[in-house]
Amino acid sequence: MKTSILMVCLGNICRSPLAEGILKAKTLHKNIFVDSAGTGGYHIGELPDKRSIEIAKQNGIDITDQRCRQFKVADFDTFDCIYVMDNSNYRDVISLARNEADKNKVKLILNEIFPGENVDVPDPYYGGNRGFENVFKMLNEACDAIVDKSLN
Ligand code: 4NP
């Protein structure tokens, strides 16, 4: 069965599009479906933030095929695993879960590299480019861990 992973943040324009692009790049030859969504609906249909597009591009990843969409309850059925970027996203997604099986799919992405620490991927939206570099680095490490632990 094809593994499917959803990356979730608030806006679906900064962090989760990077997480989607990075994991896709690491799993090109694997039977895995990766997507991303936002808990908020502020940017539906938009391209990722230009700073996310730029940091991805600097690392050889093109994320300009992505368009923002909002998380929906049906995503619990579509995806095996839902990685959220921060604790606020976690609460928002968990609040939409219909049962324990839905809840068990939701994980903080940085727990893949800092198990049990519940660390947030900081929201870089109001910061400068360094914030995006930092986010890219964290997500790159987390995606390496996802590939090593779950997908090999
Ligand atoms: P993201 O960042 O959750 O990493 O996509 C944000 C982007 C936009 C907004 C908030 C966070 N916003 O409020 O518009």
Coordinates of C-alpha atoms and ligand atoms in Angstrom, one line a residue:
M1 CA 0.0 0.0 0.0
K2 CA 1.2 3.5 -0.8
T3 CA 2.3 5.4 2.3
S4 CA 0.8 8.9 2.4
I5 CA 2.1 11.8 4.5
L6 CA 0.6 15.2 5.1
M7 CA 2.6 18.2 6.3
V8 CA 0.5 20.8 8.2
C9 CA 1.2 24.4 9.4
L10 CA -1.0 27.5 9.9
G11 CA -0.8 29.2 6.6
N12 CA 0.5 26.5 4.2
I13 CA 2.7 29.0 2.6
C14 CA 6.0 28.9 4.7
R15 CA 6.8 25.8 6.7
S16 CA 4.6 22.9 5.4
P17 CA 5.3 23.7 1.7
L18 CA 9.0 23.4 2.6
A19 CA 8.4 20.1 4.5
E20 CA 6.4 18.8 1.5
G21 CA 9.1 19.7 -1.0
I22 CA 12.0 18.4 1.1
L23 CA 10.3 15.0 1.8
K24 CA 9.3 14.6 -1.8
A25 CA 12.9 15.3 -2.9
K26 CA 14.1 12.6 -0.5
T27 CA 11.5 10.0 -1.6
L28 CA 11.5 10.4 -5.4
H29 CA 12.0 6.7 -6.0
K30 CA 9.7 5.4 -3.2
N31 CA 6.1 4.6 -3.3
I32 CA 5.0 7.5 -1.2
F33 CA 2.5 10.4 -1.6
V34 CA 3.3 13.7 0.1
D35 CA 1.1 16.7 0.4
S36 CA 0.7 19.8 2.6
A37 CA -2.2 21.9 4.0
G38 CA -2.8 24.8 6.5
T39 CA -5.1 24.9 9.5
G40 CA -6.0 28.5 8.5
G41 CA -7.7 29.6 5.3
Y42 CA -5.9 32.9 4.7
H43 CA -4.0 32.1 1.6
I44 CA -6.0 29.4 -0.3
G45 CA -4.9 29.0 -3.9
E46 CA -1.7 31.0 -3.4
L47 CA 1.9 30.0 -4.2
P48 CA 4.2 29.3 -1.3
D49 CA 5.8 32.5 0.3
K50 CA 8.6 33.8 -2.0
R51 CA 11.1 33.3 0.9
S52 CA 10.2 29.6 1.1
I53 CA 10.5 29.3 -2.7
E54 CA 13.9 30.9 -2.6
I55 CA 15.4 28.8 0.2
A56 CA 14.1 25.7 -1.4
K57 CA 15.6 26.8 -4.8
Q58 CA 19.0 27.4 -3.1
N59 CA 18.8 23.8 -2.0
G60 CA 17.9 22.4 -5.4
I61 CA 14.2 22.0 -4.7
D62 CA 11.4 23.5 -6.8
I63 CA 8.2 24.1 -4.8
T64 CA 6.4 26.4 -7.3
D65 CA 4.0 23.6 -8.3
Q66 CA 2.4 23.9 -4.9
R67 CA -0.8 25.8 -4.1
C68 CA -2.1 26.6 -0.6
R69 CA -5.1 24.6 0.6
Q70 CA -6.8 24.2 4.0
F71 CA -6.7 21.1 6.1
K72 CA -10.0 19.2 6.0
V73 CA -11.5 16.3 8.1
A74 CA -11.3 14.0 5.1
D75 CA -7.5 14.3 5.3
F76 CA -7.6 11.9 8.3
D77 CA -8.9 9.3 5.8
T78 CA -6.5 10.1 3.0
F79 CA -3.3 10.2 5.0
D80 CA -1.4 7.6 7.1
C81 CA 0.5 10.2 9.0
I82 CA -0.1 13.9 9.6
Y83 CA 3.0 15.9 10.6
V84 CA 2.2 19.2 12.2
M85 CA 4.9 22.0 12.6
D86 CA 4.0 23.3 16.0
N87 CA 1.9 22.8 19.1
S88 CA -0.8 25.2 18.0
N89 CA -1.2 23.3 14.7
Y90 CA -1.3 20.1 16.8
R91 CA -4.2 21.4 18.9
D92 CA -6.1 22.7 15.8
V93 CA -5.8 19.4 14.0
I94 CA -6.6 17.3 17.0
S95 CA -9.7 19.4 17.6
L96 CA -11.0 18.1 14.2
A97 CA -10.2 14.4 14.9
R98 CA -13.3 12.2 15.0
N99 CA -11.8 9.3 17.0
E100 CA -8.6 7.9 18.5
A101 CA -7.4 6.5 15.1
D102 CA -7.5 10.0 13.7
K103 CA -5.7 11.4 16.8
N104 CA -3.0 8.8 16.5
K105 CA -2.0 9.9 13.0
V106 CA -1.1 13.4 14.2
K107 CA 2.6 14.0 15.2
L108 CA 4.9 17.0 15.8
I109 CA 7.5 16.8 13.1
L110 CA 10.4 17.7 15.3
N111 CA 9.7 14.8 17.6
E112 CA 11.3 12.8 14.8
I113 CA 14.7 14.4 15.8
F114 CA 14.0 15.4 19.4
P115 CA 11.8 12.5 20.6
G116 CA 9.2 13.5 23.2
E117 CA 10.4 17.1 23.5
N118 CA 7.4 18.6 21.6
V119 CA 9.6 21.4 20.0
D120 CA 8.0 23.8 17.5
V121 CA 9.2 24.6 14.1
P122 CA 9.2 28.4 14.6
D123 CA 6.9 30.4 12.3
P124 CA 9.2 32.4 10.0
Y125 CA 6.4 34.5 8.4
Y126 CA 7.1 37.8 10.2
G127 CA 10.9 37.3 10.3
G128 CA 13.8 37.7 7.9
N129 CA 15.5 35.2 5.6
R130 CA 17.6 33.7 8.4
G131 CA 14.4 32.3 9.8
F132 CA 13.7 30.5 6.6
E133 CA 17.3 29.1 6.5
N134 CA 16.8 27.8 10.1
V135 CA 13.4 26.3 9.2
F136 CA 14.9 24.6 6.1
K137 CA 17.7 23.1 8.2
M138 CA 15.3 21.7 10.9
L139 CA 12.9 20.3 8.3
N140 CA 15.7 18.7 6.3
E141 CA 16.9 16.9 9.4
A142 CA 13.4 15.8 10.4
C143 CA 12.7 14.5 6.9
D144 CA 16.0 12.5 6.9
A145 CA 14.8 10.9 10.2
I146 CA 11.3 10.2 8.7
V147 CA 13.0 8.5 5.7
D148 CA 15.4 6.5 7.9
K149 CA 12.9 5.4 10.5
S150 CA 9.6 5.0 8.7
L151 CA 10.2 4.6 5.0
N152 CA 13.1 2.3 4.5
Ligands
4NP1 P1 3.1 29.1 7.9 O1 3.4 30.6 8.2 O2 2.1 28.6 8.9 O3 4.5 28.5 8.1 O4 2.7 29.0 6.5 C1 2.3 31.5 8.2 C2 1.9 32.1 7.0 C3 0.9 33.1 7.0 C4 0.3 33.4 8.2 C5 0.7 32.8 9.4 C6 1.7 31.9 9.4 N1 -0.7 34.3 8.2 O5 -1.3 34.7 9.3 O6 -1.2 34.8 7.1

